[in-house]
């Protein structure tokens, strides 16, 4: 027994010692790692940790490795990476976790080449989220993809695409949030806030004026300071205010002669001085062209240099520049501190990203609900929609591989959905492809929507067969597609592959034809007058088949409003020609001063041009009345009050849009908005605060926003072209007594 007693005693002593050690260690932890004290501010923690870093630690943190596929001759990536866009190994002795960076804004991007067999939930294209005009929807989407990133081990998500749609042919419009700085800034800001809420650092990108893909790595964008501050940069300013992204990704292009990633005006003067941005600037992949100039202009981290830059600037060349005094040590310390601060601010140290289960069903629902709230009903003749599904006996489903899935955009934002590419082999199969259809087939969903009906599919290649099927069906649903992607722009606005002829033939065979658009940007619709209904779903994302069926059946009343103006044709654009688009030599420079801050609807207003569909437009299955606009200005705050009533027989949502014409300008600017859900007959009084920066001009002498004062004309309505009686209100200018 003794032995036992002896054992018990020994055991007690060991346990006691272990307990004491553990306590000591725990007590020692804050002493050894005081920066791990989450009660301190991110700034305090970054200051404490910075003191412990060697110079090599600092150089370790200011440069990431590309963690994607490499050529055999490339140097290997240091161990510990997850196949993705970027990676920095951990600094274990200091408790600094590895930095694992994944693309992008529409979900955790992956591919067979990056992470064979992995998949994630694809959000719909960026314009869908913007078209919800519902900041909560944007937050939910961001939180969903941020959560998936975290559960896959990523602590940086290269999201926050905010470039305005200046160019309707831009291949990456599907990643962004349309043409208006307030709407884009609000919606992307909320998406970023959602991502950061999951303890994942979000970027905001591509900073700035990277508004076309043609010549994206060489083109010099020309635009005046006030114009860019009141358009693209305003979208970034609002999004950064709202979302607090840990990082800003500078873009490939030049801006007024200087590369964006070594542009002192953009990075030091605007971002860090005027906006007091505390986070770090990372380059785009291949966006760095110098060491000292880039560092002194405000670049903090070089991305994937060993593969994408002409040389690795943030190592030997930067060390040389330090030695020569071209760069101060304090600047290298500042670069490192900014990186650390962003990771503390996102809670990355306390909530390390690691493998965890993902609620796929719930996440798919987030994607589908985003689509249901953001799809835009562009046309609905004789209330063709919603379909009376109980009475359906025959439905023709035509085109765009709707029997297999829904189209996604190409490039670094491409997500591999569960089940992979539903239509493999479509060209281009390599970058920026593969052309991918997410496996959420509308045909299957439409069959489930009307189980009693005969629902048949025709691919559309055989136009006569498709028209014949339509002719013998009660209703025809034609899916049309236009693939877009990173690294290229569309040559024009037309649909490819003879789809215009297909739609025309089907609509001729059956006037009860519904066209569903799967596109990244506005397209020409020569058959529009012949179509019964047109529903815009862009690249519609996860569970889209069911989302589309829910809208066509009336289970969901569409409430999307266009986040962009829809041109009739390219002659309406500031630049009808897009030199180099689709091949050929890209231009040296592009002149955005033509429209300046008058992007999109402001351009059309300034030129008295009627686009095909105006910014903010969208139909509903019910009707709404807006009225009683009042404007109150108190203590520098301006609020618009309006009553919205659902005057129809179905519940639905509408968006009250408030536009302001400031003294001395001809165009109205969106200055506030609110989405409201109303039952039939219900009415609501909405109080909508107006964003002060939209009432102000940017003063390039004061480097700030100035409300000039005078008569401000406020209008409210259902779109930029459907406004009620204006209300004029006097505002005192800034600085006036
Ligand atoms: C790309 C894109 C950027 C992306 C990065 C990493 O070239 O411009 O949006 O996040 O490289 O893939």
XYZ file of C-alpha atoms and ligand atoms in Angstrom:
749
model
C 0.000 0.000 0.000
C 2.976 1.956 0.975
C 4.086 1.985 -2.610
C 0.704 3.264 -3.491
C 0.997 5.834 -0.718
C 4.499 6.566 -1.958
C 3.141 6.802 -5.504
C 0.288 9.007 -4.427
C 2.693 11.291 -2.650
C 5.053 11.375 -5.642
C 2.100 12.010 -7.897
C 0.917 14.847 -5.678
C 4.392 16.386 -5.692
C 4.654 16.127 -9.498
C 1.155 17.524 -9.979
C 1.958 20.296 -7.521
C 5.174 21.134 -9.336
C 3.433 21.013 -12.705
C 0.705 23.218 -11.353
C 3.226 25.678 -10.025
C 5.209 25.607 -13.276
C 2.041 26.082 -15.260
C 1.052 29.003 -13.097
C 4.514 30.455 -13.342
C 4.470 30.004 -17.114
C 1.023 31.545 -17.313
C 2.125 34.381 -15.105
C 5.332 34.581 -17.082
C 3.393 34.646 -20.419
C 2.314 38.291 -20.143
C 5.816 39.167 -18.969
C 7.404 37.180 -21.815
C 4.734 38.203 -24.337
C 3.148 41.402 -22.961
C 1.716 42.051 -26.435
C -0.514 39.020 -25.980
C -2.604 40.998 -23.489
C -5.823 41.587 -25.410
C -6.825 44.284 -22.922
C -4.221 46.541 -24.520
C -5.028 48.462 -27.729
C -3.746 47.224 -31.099
C -1.372 50.182 -31.142
C -0.001 49.412 -27.687
C 0.438 45.747 -28.565
C 2.170 46.551 -31.845
C 4.559 48.928 -30.046
C 5.400 46.253 -27.450
C 5.997 43.563 -30.041
C 7.958 45.776 -32.399
C 10.576 46.215 -29.695
C 11.245 42.467 -29.718
C 11.792 42.175 -33.460
C 15.226 41.843 -34.980
C 15.922 43.522 -38.313
C 15.580 40.143 -39.971
C 12.193 39.665 -38.312
C 11.094 42.985 -39.811
C 12.305 42.009 -43.261
C 10.536 38.686 -42.770
C 7.201 40.429 -42.255
C 7.354 43.025 -45.027
C 7.405 40.485 -47.832
C 5.065 37.559 -48.602
C 5.702 34.455 -50.691
C 3.409 33.276 -53.463
C 1.939 30.033 -52.149
C 0.354 28.949 -55.419
C 1.570 26.572 -58.107
C 5.217 27.071 -59.063
C 7.427 26.081 -61.946
C 10.041 23.420 -61.200
C 12.800 26.039 -61.491
C 11.195 28.294 -58.853
C 12.643 28.254 -55.356
C 10.325 26.267 -53.015
C 7.969 28.061 -50.652
C 9.117 27.786 -47.013
C 7.203 24.987 -45.225
C 3.900 25.644 -43.415
C 1.904 27.277 -46.206
C -1.618 26.500 -47.367
C -1.841 26.527 -51.149
C -3.063 30.076 -51.806
C -2.096 33.562 -52.934
C 0.283 34.531 -50.166
C 2.212 33.275 -47.142
C 4.625 34.475 -44.488
C 5.989 31.815 -42.087
C 5.301 32.222 -38.359
C 7.828 33.715 -35.938
C 7.254 31.110 -33.240
C 9.506 32.588 -30.537
C 7.362 35.699 -30.491
C 4.022 33.980 -30.988
C 3.503 35.656 -34.368
C 1.305 33.290 -36.388
C 1.958 32.480 -40.025
C 0.213 34.859 -42.404
C -1.945 32.810 -44.775
C -3.551 34.917 -47.516
C -6.404 33.763 -49.767
C -8.363 35.483 -52.496
C -10.995 37.017 -52.659
C -14.180 39.017 -52.365
C -16.665 36.424 -53.653
C -15.549 33.570 -51.428
C -12.446 31.584 -50.544
C -10.924 31.197 -53.965
C -9.331 27.890 -54.788
C -8.642 25.700 -57.752
C -7.493 22.239 -58.545
C -4.022 23.762 -58.970
C -4.073 25.599 -55.651
C -5.726 23.102 -53.302
C -6.896 19.986 -55.129
C -10.248 18.792 -53.844
C -10.954 21.866 -51.720
C -14.143 23.876 -52.228
C -15.962 26.840 -50.721
C -19.289 28.658 -50.923
C -19.444 31.186 -53.767
C -21.206 34.471 -53.122
C -22.950 36.009 -56.128
C -21.024 38.626 -58.103
C -20.314 41.927 -56.368
C -23.011 43.893 -58.249
C -25.636 41.493 -56.799
C -24.672 42.392 -53.249
C -24.577 46.067 -54.217
C -27.982 45.708 -55.903
C -29.525 44.617 -52.589
C -28.939 48.206 -51.316
C -28.988 46.466 -47.930
C -25.833 46.950 -45.826
C -26.905 44.028 -43.606
C -26.846 41.710 -46.618
C -23.316 42.856 -47.428
C -22.198 42.282 -43.854
C -23.724 38.780 -43.808
C -21.954 37.881 -47.041
C -18.629 39.159 -45.750
C -19.039 37.335 -42.444
C -19.850 34.122 -44.309
C -16.771 34.135 -46.530
C -14.614 35.429 -43.676
C -15.830 32.541 -41.535
C -15.014 30.028 -44.250
C -11.553 31.547 -44.715
C -10.904 31.303 -40.972
C -12.135 27.702 -40.853
C -9.717 26.841 -43.653
C -6.748 28.387 -41.835
C -6.585 31.768 -43.602
C -6.133 34.986 -41.634
C -6.064 37.363 -44.606
C -8.761 37.584 -47.299
C -7.830 39.583 -50.408
C -11.325 41.027 -50.706
C -12.912 44.478 -50.759
C -12.975 45.150 -54.493
C -14.133 48.786 -54.669
C -13.173 50.072 -58.115
C -16.066 52.045 -59.626
C -17.696 50.942 -62.883
C -16.333 53.748 -65.060
C -15.964 51.289 -67.867
C -18.932 48.946 -68.541
C -16.577 46.680 -70.498
C -14.192 46.199 -67.552
C -13.610 42.464 -67.116
C -13.639 42.748 -63.316
C -16.870 44.696 -62.837
C -18.336 41.424 -61.520
C -15.979 41.680 -58.526
C -16.976 45.226 -57.658
C -20.042 47.212 -56.486
C -21.124 49.406 -59.384
C -20.658 53.059 -60.249
C -21.615 55.162 -57.266
C -19.154 56.050 -54.479
C -21.763 56.104 -51.685
C -23.381 52.799 -52.612
C -20.069 51.057 -53.353
C -18.377 52.518 -50.275
C -21.259 51.509 -48.018
C -21.707 47.992 -49.359
C -18.027 47.075 -49.646
C -17.383 48.679 -46.260
C -19.988 46.416 -44.710
C -18.616 43.343 -46.472
C -15.160 44.173 -45.125
C -16.603 44.667 -41.628
C -18.164 41.217 -41.935
C -14.850 39.629 -42.885
C -12.918 41.371 -40.082
C -15.628 40.236 -37.613
C -14.357 36.691 -38.220
C -10.832 37.574 -37.077
C -9.611 37.696 -40.634
C -7.764 40.727 -42.005
C -9.559 42.026 -45.083
C -7.915 44.026 -47.834
C -9.653 46.741 -49.801
C -8.555 46.890 -53.453
C -7.315 47.902 -56.028
C -6.100 51.265 -54.819
C -6.653 53.104 -57.047
C -8.368 53.944 -60.357
C -7.674 50.410 -61.678
C -10.992 50.688 -63.540
C -10.147 48.633 -66.604
C -8.167 45.475 -67.262
C -6.789 46.488 -70.666
C -3.178 47.429 -69.982
C -3.767 47.111 -66.238
C -0.070 46.652 -65.436
C 1.149 49.477 -67.638
C -1.584 52.037 -68.263
C -1.155 55.526 -66.811
C -4.499 56.825 -65.532
C -4.895 60.591 -65.893
C -7.427 62.382 -63.703
C -7.585 65.557 -61.629
C -7.355 65.531 -57.853
C -10.841 66.864 -57.076
C -12.406 64.468 -59.594
C -10.766 61.382 -58.166
C -11.406 62.454 -54.573
C -15.132 62.864 -55.369
C -15.428 59.493 -57.151
C -13.158 56.450 -56.869
C -11.263 57.686 -53.828
C -14.519 58.640 -52.097
C -15.704 55.037 -52.450
C -12.482 53.851 -50.800
C -12.690 56.550 -48.116
C -16.249 55.578 -47.154
C -15.502 51.842 -47.260
C -12.395 52.238 -45.104
C -14.320 54.362 -42.593
C -17.027 51.693 -42.341
C -15.101 48.481 -42.689
C -11.712 49.308 -41.184
C -9.832 46.870 -43.445
C -6.487 45.829 -42.013
C -4.838 46.257 -45.380
C -5.114 48.264 -48.594
C -3.900 46.649 -51.801
C -2.315 49.150 -54.149
C -3.010 48.501 -57.809
C -0.927 47.719 -60.888
C -1.572 50.862 -62.897
C 0.101 54.246 -62.843
C -1.814 57.259 -61.598
C -0.801 60.610 -63.072
C 2.647 59.288 -63.926
C 3.556 57.259 -60.811
C 2.943 53.559 -60.207
C 0.122 53.221 -57.668
C 2.395 51.135 -55.376
C 4.982 53.913 -55.230
C 2.578 56.820 -55.439
C 3.260 59.270 -52.626
C 0.025 61.166 -53.306
C -2.162 58.048 -53.040
C -0.412 56.229 -50.198
C 1.151 58.900 -47.996
C -0.917 62.035 -48.662
C -4.421 60.600 -49.150
C -4.460 57.259 -47.342
C -2.118 57.827 -44.415
C -2.242 61.627 -43.930
C -5.762 62.680 -44.914
C -7.559 59.478 -43.945
C -5.229 58.653 -41.015
C -5.213 55.023 -42.129
C -3.499 52.901 -39.427
C -3.178 49.627 -41.365
C -0.704 48.475 -43.984
C -0.448 48.758 -47.749
C 0.338 45.530 -49.564
C 1.175 45.489 -53.259
C -0.791 43.676 -55.879
C 1.007 40.576 -57.150
C 3.670 42.088 -59.374
C 2.875 45.697 -58.593
C 6.246 46.763 -57.143
C 8.873 48.575 -59.213
C 11.366 49.888 -56.666
C 12.592 49.637 -53.099
C 13.353 53.105 -51.686
C 10.798 54.966 -53.794
C 8.009 52.506 -52.964
C 8.827 52.401 -49.238
C 9.136 56.168 -48.968
C 5.866 56.567 -50.907
C 4.038 54.426 -48.351
C 4.141 50.803 -49.508
C 4.469 48.496 -46.482
C 4.554 44.955 -47.846
C 5.718 43.447 -51.140
C 3.516 40.546 -52.271
C 4.798 37.384 -53.918
C 7.835 39.194 -55.305
C 9.841 36.045 -55.943
C 7.401 35.119 -58.687
C 5.726 38.311 -59.867
C 8.155 41.233 -59.477
C 11.171 41.879 -61.665
C 13.241 41.326 -58.526
C 12.687 41.058 -54.798
C 12.842 44.722 -53.789
C 12.022 44.357 -50.094
C 15.227 42.510 -49.283
C 18.768 43.303 -50.521
C 17.780 46.484 -52.448
C 15.928 47.791 -49.404
C 18.757 46.868 -47.049
C 21.097 48.773 -49.374
C 18.770 51.755 -49.405
C 18.759 51.697 -45.586
C 22.547 51.504 -45.502
C 22.777 54.453 -47.888
C 20.294 56.467 -45.866
C 17.800 56.575 -48.737
C 15.299 54.962 -46.355
C 15.115 55.579 -42.617
C 15.029 52.725 -40.111
C 11.987 54.408 -38.575
C 10.140 53.797 -41.845
C 10.948 50.076 -41.806
C 9.755 50.005 -38.190
C 6.559 51.785 -39.233
C 5.940 49.228 -42.019
C 6.295 46.343 -39.589
C 4.254 48.022 -36.893
C 1.369 48.642 -39.283
C 1.288 44.966 -40.238
C 1.301 43.843 -36.602
C -1.311 46.407 -35.646
C -3.744 45.115 -38.281
C -3.403 41.561 -37.033
C -3.960 42.654 -33.428
C -6.961 44.758 -34.477
C -8.582 41.748 -36.181
C -7.988 39.528 -33.155
C -5.810 37.141 -35.153
C -3.517 36.364 -32.185
C -6.408 35.448 -29.846
C -8.434 33.669 -32.516
C -5.910 31.850 -34.668
C -7.317 30.642 -37.975
C -7.430 26.870 -38.005
C -9.317 23.956 -39.526
C -12.901 23.932 -38.279
C -16.238 22.581 -39.510
C -18.171 24.738 -41.952
C -21.980 24.900 -41.995
C -22.317 24.489 -45.751
C -26.107 24.567 -45.731
C -26.273 27.807 -43.783
C -23.568 29.357 -45.947
C -25.323 28.382 -49.159
C -28.447 30.030 -47.783
C -26.490 33.264 -47.268
C -25.396 33.142 -50.904
C -28.912 32.387 -52.154
C -30.549 35.048 -49.990
C -28.068 37.590 -51.301
C -29.125 36.689 -54.840
C -32.820 36.797 -53.931
C -32.367 40.304 -52.512
C -30.085 41.551 -55.285
C -31.441 40.126 -58.525
C -32.939 42.971 -60.582
C -36.190 42.584 -62.499
C -35.611 44.747 -65.582
C -38.781 43.982 -67.538
C -42.094 42.285 -66.772
C -44.672 42.796 -69.533
C -48.311 42.093 -68.615
C -47.199 40.770 -65.252
C -45.815 37.660 -66.885
C -43.972 37.143 -63.596
C -44.445 35.731 -61.065
C -45.451 32.465 -62.745
C -48.577 30.761 -61.454
C -46.646 27.565 -60.878
C -49.676 25.498 -59.868
C -51.120 26.014 -63.333
C -47.919 25.295 -65.242
C -48.063 22.289 -67.535
C -45.047 22.874 -69.733
C -41.881 24.926 -69.375
C -39.028 25.261 -71.867
C -35.656 25.905 -70.253
C -33.057 27.048 -72.779
C -29.390 27.976 -73.011
C -26.314 28.804 -70.918
C -25.893 25.236 -69.653
C -28.873 25.814 -67.352
C -29.224 22.037 -67.151
C -25.887 21.906 -65.346
C -25.193 25.114 -63.453
C -24.635 28.869 -63.390
C -21.702 30.871 -64.744
C -18.937 32.374 -62.592
C -16.413 35.083 -63.449
C -12.773 34.262 -64.173
C -9.498 35.118 -62.515
C -8.131 35.255 -58.987
C -11.605 35.620 -57.412
C -12.845 32.291 -58.796
C -14.208 29.968 -56.113
C -14.410 26.215 -56.632
C -17.859 25.215 -55.386
C -18.734 21.828 -53.936
C -18.980 19.492 -56.900
C -16.449 21.462 -58.918
C -16.948 22.816 -62.421
C -20.293 21.607 -63.772
C -19.208 22.223 -67.390
C -15.485 21.411 -67.632
C -13.461 21.936 -70.772
C -14.856 25.279 -71.942
C -12.149 27.575 -73.330
C -10.066 29.190 -72.013
C -9.173 26.358 -69.693
C -6.080 28.205 -68.449
C -5.709 31.709 -66.920
C -7.927 33.643 -66.400
C -10.056 30.546 -66.910
C -11.088 27.855 -66.527
C -14.543 29.012 -67.576
C -16.542 27.668 -64.649
C -20.187 26.866 -64.057
C -21.080 26.372 -60.398
C -23.211 23.207 -60.082
C -26.507 24.807 -59.023
C -28.637 23.915 -62.052
C -31.649 26.129 -62.762
C -33.314 23.279 -64.702
C -33.497 21.062 -61.619
C -34.772 23.925 -59.487
C -37.422 24.902 -62.054
C -38.594 21.291 -62.208
C -38.932 21.229 -58.406
C -40.746 24.572 -58.599
C -43.476 22.978 -60.768
C -43.299 19.226 -60.206
C -46.490 18.651 -62.162
C -45.193 20.418 -65.255
C -43.232 19.021 -68.149
C -39.979 20.938 -67.902
C -37.682 20.372 -70.886
C -34.229 21.669 -71.740
C -32.714 22.809 -75.042
C -29.059 23.826 -75.161
C -29.683 26.669 -77.583
C -26.958 25.751 -80.043
C -29.782 24.534 -82.295
C -31.892 27.690 -82.458
C -34.712 26.059 -84.421
C -35.006 23.237 -81.896
C -35.062 25.731 -79.044
C -37.743 27.799 -80.762
C -39.791 24.679 -81.450
C -39.618 23.658 -77.785
C -40.651 27.186 -76.780
C -43.548 27.153 -79.221
C -45.053 24.059 -77.612
C -44.477 25.195 -74.031
C -46.626 27.512 -71.925
C -43.571 29.564 -70.979
C -39.932 29.699 -72.047
C -37.036 30.606 -69.725
C -33.926 31.499 -71.731
C -30.615 31.788 -69.889
C -27.992 33.897 -71.618
C -24.392 34.275 -70.522
C -21.343 36.416 -71.119
C -18.131 35.293 -69.456
C -15.839 38.003 -68.071
C -12.697 37.841 -66.045
C -9.564 39.405 -64.700
C -6.878 40.547 -67.099
C -9.150 41.344 -70.054
C -12.013 43.649 -70.999
C -14.947 42.978 -73.303
C -14.502 44.350 -76.826
C -18.134 45.505 -76.838
C -21.453 45.055 -75.039
C -22.840 42.281 -77.198
C -23.697 38.763 -76.104
C -21.434 36.110 -77.659
C -22.158 32.847 -79.500
C -25.275 33.937 -81.395
C -27.376 34.283 -78.235
C -29.172 37.351 -79.579
C -30.553 35.278 -82.442
C -31.499 32.535 -79.984
C -33.483 34.904 -77.756
C -35.153 36.565 -80.738
C -36.244 33.194 -82.144
C -37.543 31.914 -78.823
C -39.408 35.146 -78.071
C -40.928 35.053 -81.540
C -42.062 31.464 -80.957
C -43.506 32.259 -77.546
C -44.158 35.814 -76.280
C -44.213 34.384 -72.734
C -40.430 34.324 -72.782
C -38.380 35.158 -69.695
C -34.698 36.000 -70.211
C -32.306 35.422 -67.307
C -28.954 37.253 -67.687
C -25.735 35.681 -66.332
C -23.162 38.394 -66.985
C -20.502 40.500 -65.321
C -21.432 43.849 -66.852
C -24.275 45.456 -68.857
C -24.949 43.821 -72.233
C -26.788 44.965 -75.348
C -30.316 43.496 -75.666
C -31.569 43.994 -79.250
C -34.472 41.596 -78.494
C -35.609 43.486 -75.381
C -38.983 44.625 -76.791
C -39.804 41.054 -77.818
C -39.029 39.558 -74.415
C -41.852 39.154 -71.905
C -39.576 39.548 -68.884
C -35.885 40.055 -68.128
C -34.215 39.157 -64.818
C -30.589 40.221 -64.145
C -28.756 37.794 -61.840
C -25.126 38.538 -62.916
C -22.934 35.574 -61.827
C -25.493 34.339 -59.320
C -23.398 32.207 -56.973
C -24.238 29.470 -54.499
C -27.617 27.684 -54.718
C -28.545 30.045 -57.551
C -30.858 27.592 -59.281
C -33.205 27.653 -56.310
C -32.783 31.406 -55.894
C -33.835 32.020 -59.497
C -36.771 29.595 -59.210
C -37.904 31.292 -55.998
C -38.023 34.622 -57.822
C -39.746 33.339 -60.983
C -42.360 31.541 -58.881
C -43.062 34.556 -56.674
C -41.848 32.827 -53.525
C -39.489 35.782 -53.407
C -40.474 39.244 -54.613
C -37.377 40.674 -56.350
C -36.123 43.888 -54.733
C -32.756 44.488 -56.417
C -32.028 47.958 -57.798
C -29.302 48.547 -60.401
C -25.988 49.675 -58.835
C -24.986 50.896 -62.277
C -26.377 52.613 -65.356
C -27.119 50.373 -68.315
C -25.919 52.014 -71.543
C -27.900 51.573 -74.751
C -24.638 51.309 -76.633
C -21.004 52.396 -76.382
C -21.702 55.713 -78.107
C -23.187 56.877 -74.807
C -19.910 56.322 -72.918
C -17.207 58.865 -72.094
C -14.846 56.634 -74.119
C -16.795 54.862 -76.868
C -13.591 53.172 -77.972
C -11.609 50.987 -75.573
C -8.278 50.672 -77.382
C -6.559 47.311 -76.895
C -9.633 45.583 -75.449
C -9.694 41.942 -76.448
C -6.118 42.008 -77.778
C -3.888 44.529 -79.567
C -1.619 47.096 -77.997
C -2.972 48.613 -74.817
C -2.846 52.400 -74.607
C -0.030 54.224 -72.758
C -2.593 56.166 -70.795
C -6.309 56.576 -70.306
C -8.023 59.886 -69.725
C -10.559 59.666 -66.933
C -10.702 63.454 -66.797
C -13.305 63.276 -69.584
C -15.987 62.405 -67.050
C -13.933 63.128 -63.932
C -16.204 62.600 -60.932
C -19.242 62.242 -63.179
C -19.150 58.471 -63.289
C -22.198 56.573 -64.537
C -25.534 58.282 -63.946
C -23.808 61.582 -63.256
C -22.260 61.400 -66.741
C -25.596 60.645 -68.345
C -27.240 63.526 -66.479
C -24.429 65.936 -67.356
C -24.802 65.030 -71.051
C -28.567 64.679 -71.001
C -28.295 61.091 -72.208
C -30.972 58.464 -71.428
C -29.371 55.070 -70.704
C -31.355 51.929 -71.394
C -31.929 51.455 -67.640
C -31.014 54.086 -65.041
C -28.959 53.675 -61.885
C -31.220 52.550 -59.026
C -33.820 50.974 -61.338
C -35.630 47.731 -60.592
C -39.173 46.357 -60.827
C -41.208 44.573 -58.165
C -44.220 42.256 -58.071
C -46.009 44.901 -56.048
C -46.301 48.686 -56.304
C -45.078 51.486 -54.064
C -45.892 55.110 -53.435
C -43.256 57.523 -52.126
C -44.160 60.943 -50.772
C -43.988 63.617 -48.118
C -40.301 64.434 -48.574
C -38.980 66.717 -45.873
C -35.412 67.869 -45.281
C -34.027 68.911 -41.902
C -30.648 70.452 -41.332
C -29.497 70.638 -37.751
C -25.977 70.983 -36.373
C -24.334 70.165 -39.654
C -26.417 67.020 -40.067
C -28.946 66.819 -42.888
C -31.752 64.266 -42.783
C -34.354 63.452 -45.401
C -37.698 62.063 -44.274
C -40.007 60.272 -46.676
C -43.060 58.023 -46.501
C -43.094 54.802 -48.513
C -46.255 52.750 -48.934
C -46.811 49.323 -50.432
C -49.882 49.973 -52.576
C -49.994 46.493 -54.109
C -51.215 43.044 -53.093
C -47.863 41.419 -52.312
C -45.291 42.007 -49.618
C -42.141 43.466 -51.021
C -39.180 45.748 -50.490
C -38.382 49.096 -52.021
C -35.398 51.413 -51.825
C -35.841 55.081 -51.001
C -33.030 56.860 -52.819
C -32.146 60.442 -51.907
C -30.248 62.565 -54.421
C -28.822 66.035 -53.880
C -27.886 68.789 -56.333
C -25.300 70.971 -54.630
C -24.953 74.652 -55.586
C -23.026 75.215 -58.783
C -23.478 71.709 -60.159
C -25.914 70.345 -62.716
C -25.960 66.723 -61.599
C -27.664 65.041 -58.690
C -25.584 62.793 -56.417
C -26.851 59.876 -54.346
C -26.499 61.139 -50.777
C -28.520 58.600 -48.797
C -30.725 55.527 -49.146
C -32.780 53.062 -47.164
C -34.378 49.729 -48.068
C -37.733 49.008 -46.503
C -39.768 45.783 -46.379
C -43.545 46.383 -46.396
C -46.643 44.214 -46.259
C -49.491 45.038 -48.656
C -50.950 48.403 -47.649
C -48.286 49.031 -45.026
C -46.510 52.375 -45.012
C -43.399 53.516 -43.209
C -41.835 56.913 -42.556
C -38.117 56.661 -43.257
C -35.551 59.017 -41.797
C -32.467 58.947 -44.002
C -29.260 60.706 -42.904
C -27.390 62.268 -45.823
C -23.658 61.603 -46.071
C -21.960 64.960 -45.559
C -19.191 64.245 -48.085
C -21.852 64.098 -50.791
C -23.075 67.560 -49.808
C -19.515 68.863 -49.955
C -16.923 69.547 -52.617
C -13.395 68.324 -52.190
C -11.180 71.337 -51.643
C -7.752 70.609 -53.096
C -6.160 73.483 -51.184
C -7.499 72.448 -47.791
C -7.218 68.757 -48.706
C -10.640 68.262 -47.259
C -14.372 68.312 -47.761
C -16.051 71.715 -47.702
C -19.821 72.311 -47.659
C -20.001 75.528 -49.645
C -23.443 76.586 -48.425
C -26.412 77.939 -50.367
C -29.422 76.234 -51.903
C -29.333 72.422 -51.995
C -32.007 70.700 -54.050
C -33.006 67.361 -52.532
C -35.044 64.747 -54.427
C -36.181 61.263 -53.451
C -37.515 58.372 -55.453
C -37.278 54.814 -56.710
C -34.324 55.384 -59.037
C -32.004 58.160 -60.238
C -34.533 58.816 -63.024
C -37.763 58.358 -61.076
C -37.772 61.124 -58.488
C -40.563 63.002 -56.735
C -40.939 66.758 -56.359
C -37.666 68.272 -55.167
C -37.267 70.173 -51.924
C -34.875 73.111 -51.847
C -33.121 73.768 -48.591
C -30.642 76.381 -47.476
C -27.474 75.091 -45.840
C -24.913 77.221 -44.132
C -21.465 76.683 -45.563
C -18.592 75.380 -43.462
C -16.924 78.072 -41.521
C -19.838 80.505 -41.829
C -21.019 81.862 -38.511
C -4.198 39.516 -58.781
C -5.277 40.517 -58.545
C -5.625 40.698 -57.103
C -5.410 39.404 -56.346
C -3.927 39.082 -56.381
C -3.620 37.744 -55.703
O -3.409 39.849 -59.852
O -5.176 41.783 -59.177
O -6.994 41.117 -57.033
O -5.864 39.534 -55.005
O -3.412 39.075 -57.699
O -4.179 36.705 -56.435
